[in-house]
Coordinates of C-alpha atoms and ligand atoms in Angstrom, one line a residue:
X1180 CA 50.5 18.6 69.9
X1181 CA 47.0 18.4 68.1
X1182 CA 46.2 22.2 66.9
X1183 CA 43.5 23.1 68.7
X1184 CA 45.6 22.7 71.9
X1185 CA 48.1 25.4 70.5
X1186 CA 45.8 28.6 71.9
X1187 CA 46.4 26.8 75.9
X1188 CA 49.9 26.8 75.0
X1189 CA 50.3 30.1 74.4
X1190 CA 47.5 31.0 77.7
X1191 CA 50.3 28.7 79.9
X1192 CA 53.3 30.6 78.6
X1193 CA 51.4 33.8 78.7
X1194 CA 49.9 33.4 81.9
X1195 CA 53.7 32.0 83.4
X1196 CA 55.0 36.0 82.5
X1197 CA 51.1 37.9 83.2
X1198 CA 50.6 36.3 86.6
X1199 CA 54.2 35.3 88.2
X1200 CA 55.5 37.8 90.9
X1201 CA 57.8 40.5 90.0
X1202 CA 61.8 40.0 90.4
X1203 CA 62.7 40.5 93.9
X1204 CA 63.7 44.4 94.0
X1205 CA 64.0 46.9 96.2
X1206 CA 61.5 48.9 97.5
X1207 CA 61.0 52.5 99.9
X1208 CA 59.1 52.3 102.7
X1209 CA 58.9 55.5 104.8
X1210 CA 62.4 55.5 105.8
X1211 CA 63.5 52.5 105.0
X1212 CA 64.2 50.7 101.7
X1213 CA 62.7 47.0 101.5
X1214 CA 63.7 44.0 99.8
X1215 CA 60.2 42.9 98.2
X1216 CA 60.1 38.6 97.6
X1217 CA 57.4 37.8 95.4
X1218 CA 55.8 40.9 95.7
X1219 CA 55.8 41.3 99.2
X1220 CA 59.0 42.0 101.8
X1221 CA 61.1 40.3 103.1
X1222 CA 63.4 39.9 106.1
X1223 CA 66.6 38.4 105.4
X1224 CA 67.2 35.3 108.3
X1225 CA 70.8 34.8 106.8
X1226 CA 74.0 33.5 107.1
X1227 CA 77.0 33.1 105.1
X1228 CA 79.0 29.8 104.3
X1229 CA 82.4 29.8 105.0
X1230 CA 84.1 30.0 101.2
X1231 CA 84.7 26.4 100.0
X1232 CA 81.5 24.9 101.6
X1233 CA 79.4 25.7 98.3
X1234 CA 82.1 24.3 95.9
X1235 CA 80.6 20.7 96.2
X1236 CA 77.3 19.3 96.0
X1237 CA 77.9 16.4 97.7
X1238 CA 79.5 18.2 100.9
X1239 CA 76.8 20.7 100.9
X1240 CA 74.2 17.6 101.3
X1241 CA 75.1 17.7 104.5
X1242 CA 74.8 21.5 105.3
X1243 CA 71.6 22.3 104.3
X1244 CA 69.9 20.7 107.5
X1245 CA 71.7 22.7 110.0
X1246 CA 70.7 25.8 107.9
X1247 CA 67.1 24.9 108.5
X1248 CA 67.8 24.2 111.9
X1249 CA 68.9 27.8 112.8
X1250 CA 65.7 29.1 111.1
X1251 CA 67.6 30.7 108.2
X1252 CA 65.6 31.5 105.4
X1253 CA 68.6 32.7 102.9
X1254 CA 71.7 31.6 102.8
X1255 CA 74.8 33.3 101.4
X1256 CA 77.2 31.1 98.8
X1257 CA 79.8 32.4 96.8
X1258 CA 79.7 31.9 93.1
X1259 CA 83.6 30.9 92.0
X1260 CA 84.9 32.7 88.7
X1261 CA 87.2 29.7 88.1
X1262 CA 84.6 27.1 88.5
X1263 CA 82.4 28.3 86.0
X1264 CA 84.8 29.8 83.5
X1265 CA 87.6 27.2 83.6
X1266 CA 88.4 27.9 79.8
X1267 CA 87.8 31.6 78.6
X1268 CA 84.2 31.8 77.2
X1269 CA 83.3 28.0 78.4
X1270 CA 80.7 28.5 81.3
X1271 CA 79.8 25.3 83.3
X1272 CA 76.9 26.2 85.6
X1273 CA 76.4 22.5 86.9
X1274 CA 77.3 23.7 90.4
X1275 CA 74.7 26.6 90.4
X1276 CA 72.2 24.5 89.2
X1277 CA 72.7 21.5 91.9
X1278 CA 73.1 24.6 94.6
X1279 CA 69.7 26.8 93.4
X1280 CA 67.8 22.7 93.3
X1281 CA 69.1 21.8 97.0
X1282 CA 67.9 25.4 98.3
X1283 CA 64.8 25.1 96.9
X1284 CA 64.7 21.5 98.1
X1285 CA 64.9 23.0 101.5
X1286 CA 62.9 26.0 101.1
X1287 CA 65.4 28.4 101.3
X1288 CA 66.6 31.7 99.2
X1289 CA 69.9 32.4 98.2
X1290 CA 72.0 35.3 97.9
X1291 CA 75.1 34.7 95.6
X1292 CA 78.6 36.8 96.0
X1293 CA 80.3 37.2 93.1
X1294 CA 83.7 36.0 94.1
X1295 CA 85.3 37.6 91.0
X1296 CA 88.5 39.6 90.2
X1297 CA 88.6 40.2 93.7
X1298 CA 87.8 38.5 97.2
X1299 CA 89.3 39.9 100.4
X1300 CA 91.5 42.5 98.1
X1301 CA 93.1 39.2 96.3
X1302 CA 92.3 37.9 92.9
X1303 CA 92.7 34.1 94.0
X1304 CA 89.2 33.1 92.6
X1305 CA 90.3 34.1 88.7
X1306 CA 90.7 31.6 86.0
X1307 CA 93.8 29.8 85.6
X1308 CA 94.0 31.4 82.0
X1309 CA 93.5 34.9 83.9
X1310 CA 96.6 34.0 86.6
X1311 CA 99.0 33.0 84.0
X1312 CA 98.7 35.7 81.8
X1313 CA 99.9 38.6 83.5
X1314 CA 100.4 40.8 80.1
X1315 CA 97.0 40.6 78.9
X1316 CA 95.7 40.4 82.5
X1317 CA 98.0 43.2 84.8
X1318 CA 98.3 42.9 87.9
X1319 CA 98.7 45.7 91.2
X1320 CA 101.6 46.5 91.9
X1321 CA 103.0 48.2 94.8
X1322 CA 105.3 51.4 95.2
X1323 CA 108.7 49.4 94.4
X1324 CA 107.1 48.1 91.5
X1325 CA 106.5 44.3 92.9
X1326 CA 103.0 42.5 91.2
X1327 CA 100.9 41.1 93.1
X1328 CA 98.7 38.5 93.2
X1329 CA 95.7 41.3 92.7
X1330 CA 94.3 42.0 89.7
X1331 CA 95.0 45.6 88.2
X1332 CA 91.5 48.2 88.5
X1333 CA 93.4 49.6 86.1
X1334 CA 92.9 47.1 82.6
X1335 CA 90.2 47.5 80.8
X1336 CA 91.0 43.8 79.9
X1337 CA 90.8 42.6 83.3
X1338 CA 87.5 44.3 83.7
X1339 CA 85.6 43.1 80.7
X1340 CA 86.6 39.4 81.5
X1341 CA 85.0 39.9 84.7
X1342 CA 82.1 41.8 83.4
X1343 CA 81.5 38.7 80.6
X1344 CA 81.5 36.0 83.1
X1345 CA 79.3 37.7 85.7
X1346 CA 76.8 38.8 82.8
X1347 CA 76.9 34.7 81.9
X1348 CA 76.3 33.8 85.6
X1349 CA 72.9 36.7 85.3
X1350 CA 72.0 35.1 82.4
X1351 CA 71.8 31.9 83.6
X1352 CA 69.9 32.7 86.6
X1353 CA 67.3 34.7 84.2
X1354 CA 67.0 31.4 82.1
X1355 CA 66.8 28.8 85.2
X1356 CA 65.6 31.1 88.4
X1357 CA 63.1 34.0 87.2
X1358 CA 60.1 32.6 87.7
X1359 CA 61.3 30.6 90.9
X1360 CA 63.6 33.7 92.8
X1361 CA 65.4 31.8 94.6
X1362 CA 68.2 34.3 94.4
X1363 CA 67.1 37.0 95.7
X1364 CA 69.8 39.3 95.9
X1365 CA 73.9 39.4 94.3
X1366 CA 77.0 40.7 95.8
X1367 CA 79.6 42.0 93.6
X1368 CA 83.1 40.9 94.4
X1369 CA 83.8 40.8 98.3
X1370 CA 85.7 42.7 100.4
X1371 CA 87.5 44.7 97.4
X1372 CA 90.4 46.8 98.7
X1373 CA 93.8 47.5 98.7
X1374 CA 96.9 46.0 100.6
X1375 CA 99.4 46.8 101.2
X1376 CA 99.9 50.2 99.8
X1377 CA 97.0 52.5 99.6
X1378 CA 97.3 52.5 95.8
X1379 CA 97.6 50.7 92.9
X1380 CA 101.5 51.8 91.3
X1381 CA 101.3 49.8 87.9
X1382 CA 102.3 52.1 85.1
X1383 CA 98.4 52.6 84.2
X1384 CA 97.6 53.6 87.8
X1385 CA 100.9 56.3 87.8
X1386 CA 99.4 57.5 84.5
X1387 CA 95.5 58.3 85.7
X1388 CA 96.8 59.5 88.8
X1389 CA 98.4 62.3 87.3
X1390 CA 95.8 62.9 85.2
X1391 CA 92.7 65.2 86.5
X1392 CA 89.9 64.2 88.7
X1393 CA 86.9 63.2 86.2
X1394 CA 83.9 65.3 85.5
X1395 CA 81.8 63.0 86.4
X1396 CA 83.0 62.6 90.3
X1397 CA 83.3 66.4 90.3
X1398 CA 79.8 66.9 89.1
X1399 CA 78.2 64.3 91.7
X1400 CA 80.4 65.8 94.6
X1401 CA 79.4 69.4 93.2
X1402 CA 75.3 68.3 93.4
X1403 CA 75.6 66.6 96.6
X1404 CA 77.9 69.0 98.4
X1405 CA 76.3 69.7 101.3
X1406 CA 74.9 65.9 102.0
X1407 CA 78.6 64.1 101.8
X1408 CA 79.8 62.2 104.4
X1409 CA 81.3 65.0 107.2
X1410 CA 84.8 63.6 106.9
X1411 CA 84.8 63.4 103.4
X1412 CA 83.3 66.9 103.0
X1413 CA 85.8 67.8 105.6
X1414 CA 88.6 66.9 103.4
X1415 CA 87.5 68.4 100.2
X1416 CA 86.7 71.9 102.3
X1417 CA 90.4 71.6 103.4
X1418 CA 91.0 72.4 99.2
X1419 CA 88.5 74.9 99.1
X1420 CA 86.0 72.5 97.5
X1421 CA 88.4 72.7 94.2
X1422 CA 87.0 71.5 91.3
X1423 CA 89.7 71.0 88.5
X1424 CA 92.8 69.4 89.0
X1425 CA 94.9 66.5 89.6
X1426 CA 93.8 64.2 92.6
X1427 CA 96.3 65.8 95.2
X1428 CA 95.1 68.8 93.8
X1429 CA 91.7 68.6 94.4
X1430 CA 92.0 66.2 97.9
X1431 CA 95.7 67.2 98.9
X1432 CA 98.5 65.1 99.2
X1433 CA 99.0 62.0 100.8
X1434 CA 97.4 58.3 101.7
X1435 CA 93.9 59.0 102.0
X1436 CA 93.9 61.0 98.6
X1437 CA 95.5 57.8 97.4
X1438 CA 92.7 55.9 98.6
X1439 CA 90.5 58.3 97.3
X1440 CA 91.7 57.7 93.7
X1441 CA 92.1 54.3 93.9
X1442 CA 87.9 54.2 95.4
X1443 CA 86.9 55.8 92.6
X1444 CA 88.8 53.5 90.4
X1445 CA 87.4 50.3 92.4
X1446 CA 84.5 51.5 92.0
X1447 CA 84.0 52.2 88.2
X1448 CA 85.2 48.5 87.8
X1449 CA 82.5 47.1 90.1
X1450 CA 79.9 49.4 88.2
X1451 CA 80.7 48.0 84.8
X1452 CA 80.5 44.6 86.3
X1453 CA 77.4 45.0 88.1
X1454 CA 76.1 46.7 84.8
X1455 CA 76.7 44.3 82.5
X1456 CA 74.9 41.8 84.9
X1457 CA 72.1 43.9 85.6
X1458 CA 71.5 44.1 81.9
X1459 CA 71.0 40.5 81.8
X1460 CA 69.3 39.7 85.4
X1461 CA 68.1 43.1 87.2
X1462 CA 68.6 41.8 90.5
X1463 CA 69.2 44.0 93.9
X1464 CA 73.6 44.5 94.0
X1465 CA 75.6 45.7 96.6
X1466 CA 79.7 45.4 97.7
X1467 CA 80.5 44.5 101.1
X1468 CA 83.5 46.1 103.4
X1469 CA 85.9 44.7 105.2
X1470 CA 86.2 47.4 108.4
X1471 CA 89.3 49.4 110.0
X1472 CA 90.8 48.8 112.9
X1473 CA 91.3 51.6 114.9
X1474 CA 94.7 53.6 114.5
X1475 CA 95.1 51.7 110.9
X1476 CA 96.0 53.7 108.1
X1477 CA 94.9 53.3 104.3
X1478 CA 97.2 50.0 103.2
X1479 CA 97.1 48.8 106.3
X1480 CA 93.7 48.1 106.2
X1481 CA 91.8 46.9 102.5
X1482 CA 91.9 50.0 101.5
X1483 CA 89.4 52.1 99.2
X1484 CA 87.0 49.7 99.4
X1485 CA 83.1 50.5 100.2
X1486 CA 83.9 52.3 103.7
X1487 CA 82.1 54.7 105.3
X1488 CA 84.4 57.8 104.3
X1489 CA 84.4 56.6 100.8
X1490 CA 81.0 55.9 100.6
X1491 CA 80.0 59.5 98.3
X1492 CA 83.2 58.4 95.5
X1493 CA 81.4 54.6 95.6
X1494 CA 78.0 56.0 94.8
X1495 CA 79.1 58.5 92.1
X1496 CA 81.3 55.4 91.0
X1497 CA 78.9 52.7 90.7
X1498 CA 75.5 53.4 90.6
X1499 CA 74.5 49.9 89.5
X1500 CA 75.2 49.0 93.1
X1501 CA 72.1 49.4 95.2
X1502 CA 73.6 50.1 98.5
X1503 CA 77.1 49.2 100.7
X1504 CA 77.3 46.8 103.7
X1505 CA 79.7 46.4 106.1
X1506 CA 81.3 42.6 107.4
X1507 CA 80.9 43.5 111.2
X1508 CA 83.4 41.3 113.3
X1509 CA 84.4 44.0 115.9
X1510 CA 82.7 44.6 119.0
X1511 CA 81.3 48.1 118.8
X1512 CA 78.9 46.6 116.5
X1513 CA 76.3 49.6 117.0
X1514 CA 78.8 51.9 115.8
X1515 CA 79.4 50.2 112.6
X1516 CA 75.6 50.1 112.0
X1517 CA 75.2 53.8 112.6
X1518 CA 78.2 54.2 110.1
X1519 CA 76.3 52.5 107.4
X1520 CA 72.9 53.6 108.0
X1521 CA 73.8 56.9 106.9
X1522 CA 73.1 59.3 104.2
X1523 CA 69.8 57.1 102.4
X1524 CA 72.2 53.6 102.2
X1525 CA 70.0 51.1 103.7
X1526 CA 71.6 48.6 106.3
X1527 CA 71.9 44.8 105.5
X1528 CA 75.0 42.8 107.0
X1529 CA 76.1 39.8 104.9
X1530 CA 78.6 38.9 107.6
X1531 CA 79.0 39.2 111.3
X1532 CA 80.9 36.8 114.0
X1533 CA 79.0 33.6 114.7
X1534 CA 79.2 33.5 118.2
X1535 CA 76.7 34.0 120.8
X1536 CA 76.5 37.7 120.8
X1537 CA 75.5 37.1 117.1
X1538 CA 72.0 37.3 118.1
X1539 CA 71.6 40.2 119.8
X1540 CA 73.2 42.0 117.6
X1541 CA 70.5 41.0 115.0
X1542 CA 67.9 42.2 116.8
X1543 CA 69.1 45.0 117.5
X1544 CA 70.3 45.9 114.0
X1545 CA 66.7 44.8 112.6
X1546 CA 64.9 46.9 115.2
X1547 CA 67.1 50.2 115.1
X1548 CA 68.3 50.4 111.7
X1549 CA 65.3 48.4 109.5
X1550 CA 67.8 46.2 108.4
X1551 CA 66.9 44.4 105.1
X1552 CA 68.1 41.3 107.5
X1553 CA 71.5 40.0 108.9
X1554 CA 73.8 36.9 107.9
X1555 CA 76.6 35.6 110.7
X1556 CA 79.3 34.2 108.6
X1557 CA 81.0 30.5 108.2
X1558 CA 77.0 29.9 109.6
X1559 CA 77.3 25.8 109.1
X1560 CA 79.9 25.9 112.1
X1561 CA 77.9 27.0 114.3
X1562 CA 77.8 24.2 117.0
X1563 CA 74.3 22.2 117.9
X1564 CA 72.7 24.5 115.6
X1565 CA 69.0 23.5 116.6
X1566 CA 69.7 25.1 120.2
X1567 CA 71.8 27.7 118.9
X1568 CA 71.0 31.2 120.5
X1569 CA 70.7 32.0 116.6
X1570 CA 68.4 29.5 115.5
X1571 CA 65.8 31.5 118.7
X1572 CA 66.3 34.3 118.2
X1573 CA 65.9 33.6 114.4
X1574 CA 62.9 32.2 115.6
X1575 CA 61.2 35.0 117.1
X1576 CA 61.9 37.1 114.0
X1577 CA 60.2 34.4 112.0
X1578 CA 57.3 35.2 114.2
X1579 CA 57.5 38.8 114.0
X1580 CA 58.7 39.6 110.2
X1581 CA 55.3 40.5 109.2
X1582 CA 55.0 43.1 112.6
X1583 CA 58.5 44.5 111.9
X1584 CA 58.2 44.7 108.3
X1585 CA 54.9 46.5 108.8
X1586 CA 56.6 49.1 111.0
X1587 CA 60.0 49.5 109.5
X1588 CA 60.1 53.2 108.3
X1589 CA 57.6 54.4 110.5
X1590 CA 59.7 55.4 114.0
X1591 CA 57.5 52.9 115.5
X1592 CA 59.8 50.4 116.7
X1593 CA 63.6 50.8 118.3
X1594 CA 66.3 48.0 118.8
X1595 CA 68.6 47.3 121.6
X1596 CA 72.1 46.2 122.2
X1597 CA 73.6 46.1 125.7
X1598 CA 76.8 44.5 127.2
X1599 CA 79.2 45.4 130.3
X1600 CA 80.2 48.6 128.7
X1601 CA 77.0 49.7 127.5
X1602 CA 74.5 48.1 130.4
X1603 CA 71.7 51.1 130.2
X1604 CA 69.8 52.7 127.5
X1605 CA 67.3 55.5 127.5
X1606 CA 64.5 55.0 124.8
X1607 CA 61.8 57.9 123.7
X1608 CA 59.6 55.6 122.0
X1609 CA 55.8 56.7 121.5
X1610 CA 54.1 58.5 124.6
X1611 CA 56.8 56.7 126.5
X1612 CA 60.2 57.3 127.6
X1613 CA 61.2 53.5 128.4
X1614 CA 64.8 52.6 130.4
X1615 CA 66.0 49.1 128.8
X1616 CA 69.0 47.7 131.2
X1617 CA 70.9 44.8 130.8
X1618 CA 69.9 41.9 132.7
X1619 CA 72.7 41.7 134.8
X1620 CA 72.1 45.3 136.3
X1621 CA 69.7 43.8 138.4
X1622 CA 70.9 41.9 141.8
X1623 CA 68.3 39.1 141.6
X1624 CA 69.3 37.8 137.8
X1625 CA 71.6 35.3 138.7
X1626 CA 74.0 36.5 136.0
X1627 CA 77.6 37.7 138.1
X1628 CA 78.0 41.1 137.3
X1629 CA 81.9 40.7 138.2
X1630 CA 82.4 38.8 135.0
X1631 CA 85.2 40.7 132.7
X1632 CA 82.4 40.8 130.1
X1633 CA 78.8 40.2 129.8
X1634 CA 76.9 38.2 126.9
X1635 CA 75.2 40.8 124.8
X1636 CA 71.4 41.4 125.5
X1637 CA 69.5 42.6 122.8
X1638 CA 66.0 43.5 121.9
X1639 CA 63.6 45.1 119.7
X1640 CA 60.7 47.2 120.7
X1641 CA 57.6 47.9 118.8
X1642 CA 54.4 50.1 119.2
X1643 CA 51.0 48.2 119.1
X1644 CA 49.3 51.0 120.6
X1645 CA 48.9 54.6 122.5
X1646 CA 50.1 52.3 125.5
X1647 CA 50.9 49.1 124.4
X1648 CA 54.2 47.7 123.0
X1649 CA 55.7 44.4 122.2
X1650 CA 59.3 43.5 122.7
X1651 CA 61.2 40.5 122.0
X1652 CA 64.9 39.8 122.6
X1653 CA 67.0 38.2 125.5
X1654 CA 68.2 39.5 128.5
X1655 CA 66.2 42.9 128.8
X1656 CA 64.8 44.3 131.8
X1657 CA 62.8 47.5 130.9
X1658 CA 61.3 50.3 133.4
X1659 CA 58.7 52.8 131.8
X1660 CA 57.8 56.5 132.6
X1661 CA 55.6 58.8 131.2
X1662 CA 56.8 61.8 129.1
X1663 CA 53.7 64.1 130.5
X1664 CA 55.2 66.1 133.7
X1665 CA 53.4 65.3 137.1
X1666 CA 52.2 61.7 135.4
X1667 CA 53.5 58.3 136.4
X1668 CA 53.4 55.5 134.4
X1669 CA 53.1 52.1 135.3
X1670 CA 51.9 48.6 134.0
X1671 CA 48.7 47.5 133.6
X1672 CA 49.6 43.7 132.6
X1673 CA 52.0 41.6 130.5
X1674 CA 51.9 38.6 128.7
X1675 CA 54.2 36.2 127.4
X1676 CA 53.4 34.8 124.2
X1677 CA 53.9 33.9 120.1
X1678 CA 52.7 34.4 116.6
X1679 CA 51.0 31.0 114.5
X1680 CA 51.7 30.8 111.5
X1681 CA 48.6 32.3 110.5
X1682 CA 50.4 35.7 112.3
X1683 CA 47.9 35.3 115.3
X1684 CA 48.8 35.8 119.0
X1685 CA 48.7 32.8 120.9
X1686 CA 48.4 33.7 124.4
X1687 CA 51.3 31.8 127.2
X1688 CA 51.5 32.9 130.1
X1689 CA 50.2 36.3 132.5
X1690 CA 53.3 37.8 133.8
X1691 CA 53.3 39.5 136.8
X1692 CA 54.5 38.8 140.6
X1693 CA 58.3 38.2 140.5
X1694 CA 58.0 37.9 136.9
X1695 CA 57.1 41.6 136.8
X1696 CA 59.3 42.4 140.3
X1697 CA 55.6 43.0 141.7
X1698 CA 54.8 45.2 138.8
X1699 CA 58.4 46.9 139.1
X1700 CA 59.2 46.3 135.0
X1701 CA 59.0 43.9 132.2
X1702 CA 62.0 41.2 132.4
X1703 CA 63.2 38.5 129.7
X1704 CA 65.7 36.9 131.6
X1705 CA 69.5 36.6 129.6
X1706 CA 70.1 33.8 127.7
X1707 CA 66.0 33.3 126.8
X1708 CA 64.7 34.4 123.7
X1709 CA 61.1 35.6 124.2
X1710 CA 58.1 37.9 123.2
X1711 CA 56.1 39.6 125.4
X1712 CA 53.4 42.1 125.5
X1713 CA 52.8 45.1 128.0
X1714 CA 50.1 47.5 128.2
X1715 CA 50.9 50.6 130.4
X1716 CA 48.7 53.2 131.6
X1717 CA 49.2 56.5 133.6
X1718 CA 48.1 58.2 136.8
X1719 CA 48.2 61.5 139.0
Ligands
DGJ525 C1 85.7 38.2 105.5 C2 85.5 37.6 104.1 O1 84.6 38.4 103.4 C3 85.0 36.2 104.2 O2 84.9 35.7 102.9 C4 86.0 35.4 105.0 O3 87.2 35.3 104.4 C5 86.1 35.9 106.4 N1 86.5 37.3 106.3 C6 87.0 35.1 107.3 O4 87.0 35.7 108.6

């Protein structure tokens, strides 16, 4: 380099840091909390590869096309403690490298999960030098004193090998991704929780359970007392809201005090983990749940991990972790949405099952609950992936990110979810109260409404005006009246339609005639995946 080129140098290098976007982060919108992409947000199109997919290059070759085929624009991969530590303090980040190339390669982000000390309460992703050295590396063990093959919350050994490798894995992707963010976001560990006793019984775990409650869980439940979680507030009131003592003197005594203890324990792990990442990469973090089934009791479910009823002792545990998420494979999908879109933690799903109904549950968790975005899991087996009811409904929220982002936070849109059990639902959404019903509560939509179940329908609604909306989803059929006594409402027209990619409106067709049921209500029909838009008006 000749010397007068040295000042353009230093203008590249400088302008690289002055002018590149910031990291992706996470951002409050009205009521919502928004992933921001370089510097704008960003609706996560996801979905989750089943666990070993990511551990070649060469088998993910052929992946990658059917991920851009079902219009994702993230993909979830897991990030493999013993892959890139095989020898304690010898980090190979080949795989990364070849993985964050290929996703750029096919214009897609990423977000990693730190499959860590623990995935799905096991510990089957540490280090060879971690499994065979149970005395510098303990392991749970359960009430009769049996190990198991899950790595003690209770070693501060344990902990700070995980903490190192993950803060190696942030480094790299400071060094090789911050001016590209390709990763946008990190989950730590996956599916923490214990099986199958509610609590950790090593020696250390005996000794801090007998031991008092710390200050600093006291202190957070004192400040937030009367915004906890009911049935967590519900159980401390049972103690009169004690403040000193031992665990089953300050909760009472039995399994979910256990799984109190061993939630707080969990989660001071996770927070020096996600810490000592964070001080090396600052990306968004967040822990994901595996859920209960209904009658189980804590061991027989993952217990203490990121659940609902823990969710006040994970926060006070581990602020480094931006927000939980739940894995939703059960059917009562809204419920699980409402359960984590509670008390400020925003709602984003980094797994769901990839079948049909997969769809309409995104739109519905998008549209209700400003999802950050939604991720079906083991995505790359989804079959014919180009026609997939995923891949169009992904589609329309391709088309409609920049609408819904627009509105999320402002009460100005609403989602839908409707099935056999839950055909009807009554929305109050601007200056109109609108009746969404599934499509197959209507005689002439050739779905049979004797089938044992129904495919979900799903939708989401937004305002566009005092009497104009726009809804997108499948198998909607919607009816509109007006909220002013003595006024009826009715439609003026609708049309069918999409967004360019310039985020214009590109007129199909006018709907009305037995498209409309002679102006009766707006209809998508089940199993099509469209957006149309209605303008209403009202008479006397
Ligand atoms: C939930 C886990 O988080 C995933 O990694 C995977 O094991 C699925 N269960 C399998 O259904």
């Amino acid at each position: 380099m000749r010397f007068y080129q040295i000042p353009l140098v230093i203008f590249l290098i400088a302008s690289n840091f002055l002018f590149s976007a910031a990291l992706p982060h996470l951002k409050n919108q009205g009521s919502a909390v928004q992933l921001i992409v370089d510097d704008r947000p960003f609706l996560i199109l996801g979905g989750e590869l089943g666990n070993s997919t990511a551990s070649s290059l060469n088998y993910m070759k052929s992946i990658w096309p059917k991920l851009v085929q079902l219009n994702l624009n993230t993909a979830l991969i897991p990030v493999y403690w013993d892959l890139i530590e095989p020898r304690e303090g010898t980090f190979d980040f080949m795989l990364i490298d070849g993985l964050l190339e290929q996703a750029r390669q096919n214009n897609l982000r990423l977000i990693l999960l730190w499959f860590g000390s623990w995935k799905n309460s096991m510990s089957c992703y540490a280090p060879g030098w971690v499994k065979t050295n149970p005395d510098r590396f303990p392991r749970a063990r359960l009430k009769n004193g049996q190990p198991m093959e899950i790595m003690s919350a209770f070693s501060k050994e344990n902990c700070d090998a995980d903490a190192r490798a993950f803060a190696s894995l942030m480094r790299y992707l400071r060094q090789s991704d911050s001016h590209k963010h390709t990763v946008i976001m990190v989950q730590v560990e996956n599916e923490v929780g214990m099986l199958s006793d509610a609590r950790d019984w090593s020696p250390a775990a005996n000794q801090a359970f007998s031991g008092p409650v710390p200050t600093e869980l006291i202190d957070y439940l004192t400040e937030k007392k009367e915004t906890l979680i009911p049935e967590f507030h519900a159980r401390w009131a049972k103690k009169g809201f004690k403040t000193v003592g031992t665990w089953e003197e300050v909760f009472g005594k039995g399994l979910p005090t256990d799984e109190i203890f061993m939630a707080w324990h969990y989660g001071r792990y996770v927070q020096a983990v996600a810490a000592a990442g964070k001080a090396e990469y600052p990306l968004p973090m967040f822990v994901n749940a595996a859920l209960i089934r209904p009658g189980y009791k804590p061991g027989q479910y993952p217990s203490a991990g990121p659940l609902p009823h823990l969710m006040d002792i994970w926060r006070a545990a581990a602020p480094a972790i931006d927000f939980l998420s739940p894995d939703i494979y059960f059917p009562n999908f809204a419920y699980w949405c409402r359960q984590y879109h509670q008390s400020a933690n925003p709602l984003f799903i980094p797994e769901a099952q990839k079948g049909p109904d997969s769809a309409a549950q995104a739109l519905y968790a998008i549209g209700q609950h400003n999802s950050m975005g939604y991720s079906p899991f083991s995505i790359e087996n989804i079959e014919n992936p180009a026609n997939a009811p995923l891949a169009n409904c992904y589609g329309l929220l391709r088309q409609l990110s920049h609408l819904i982002l627009r509105s999320q936070g402002t009460f100005m849109s609403a989602g839908v979810l409707l099935d056999k059990q839950n055909p009807i639902q009554e929305i109050k959404l601007g200056r109109y109260n609108l009746t969404v019903s599934h499509d197959y509560t209507w005689g002439w939509s050739g779905g049979d409404p004797k089938a044992p179940s129904w495919p979900k329908a799903g939708g989401i609604l937004l305002i566009q005006g005092p009497d104009e909306y726009l809804i997108a989803g499948t198998g909607l059929i919607i009816t509109f009246a007006s909220q002013c006594p003595g006024q009826t409402a009715s439609i003026q027209w609708i049309q069918e339609g999409n967004y360019d990619e310039e985020e214009s409106w590109v007129p199909g067709r006018w709907l009305s005639g037995d498209e409309s049921h002679q102006g009766r209500h707006l209809r998508i029909p089940m199993g099509q995946f469209a957006i149309q838009r209605i303008r209403l008006y009202q008479y006397k």
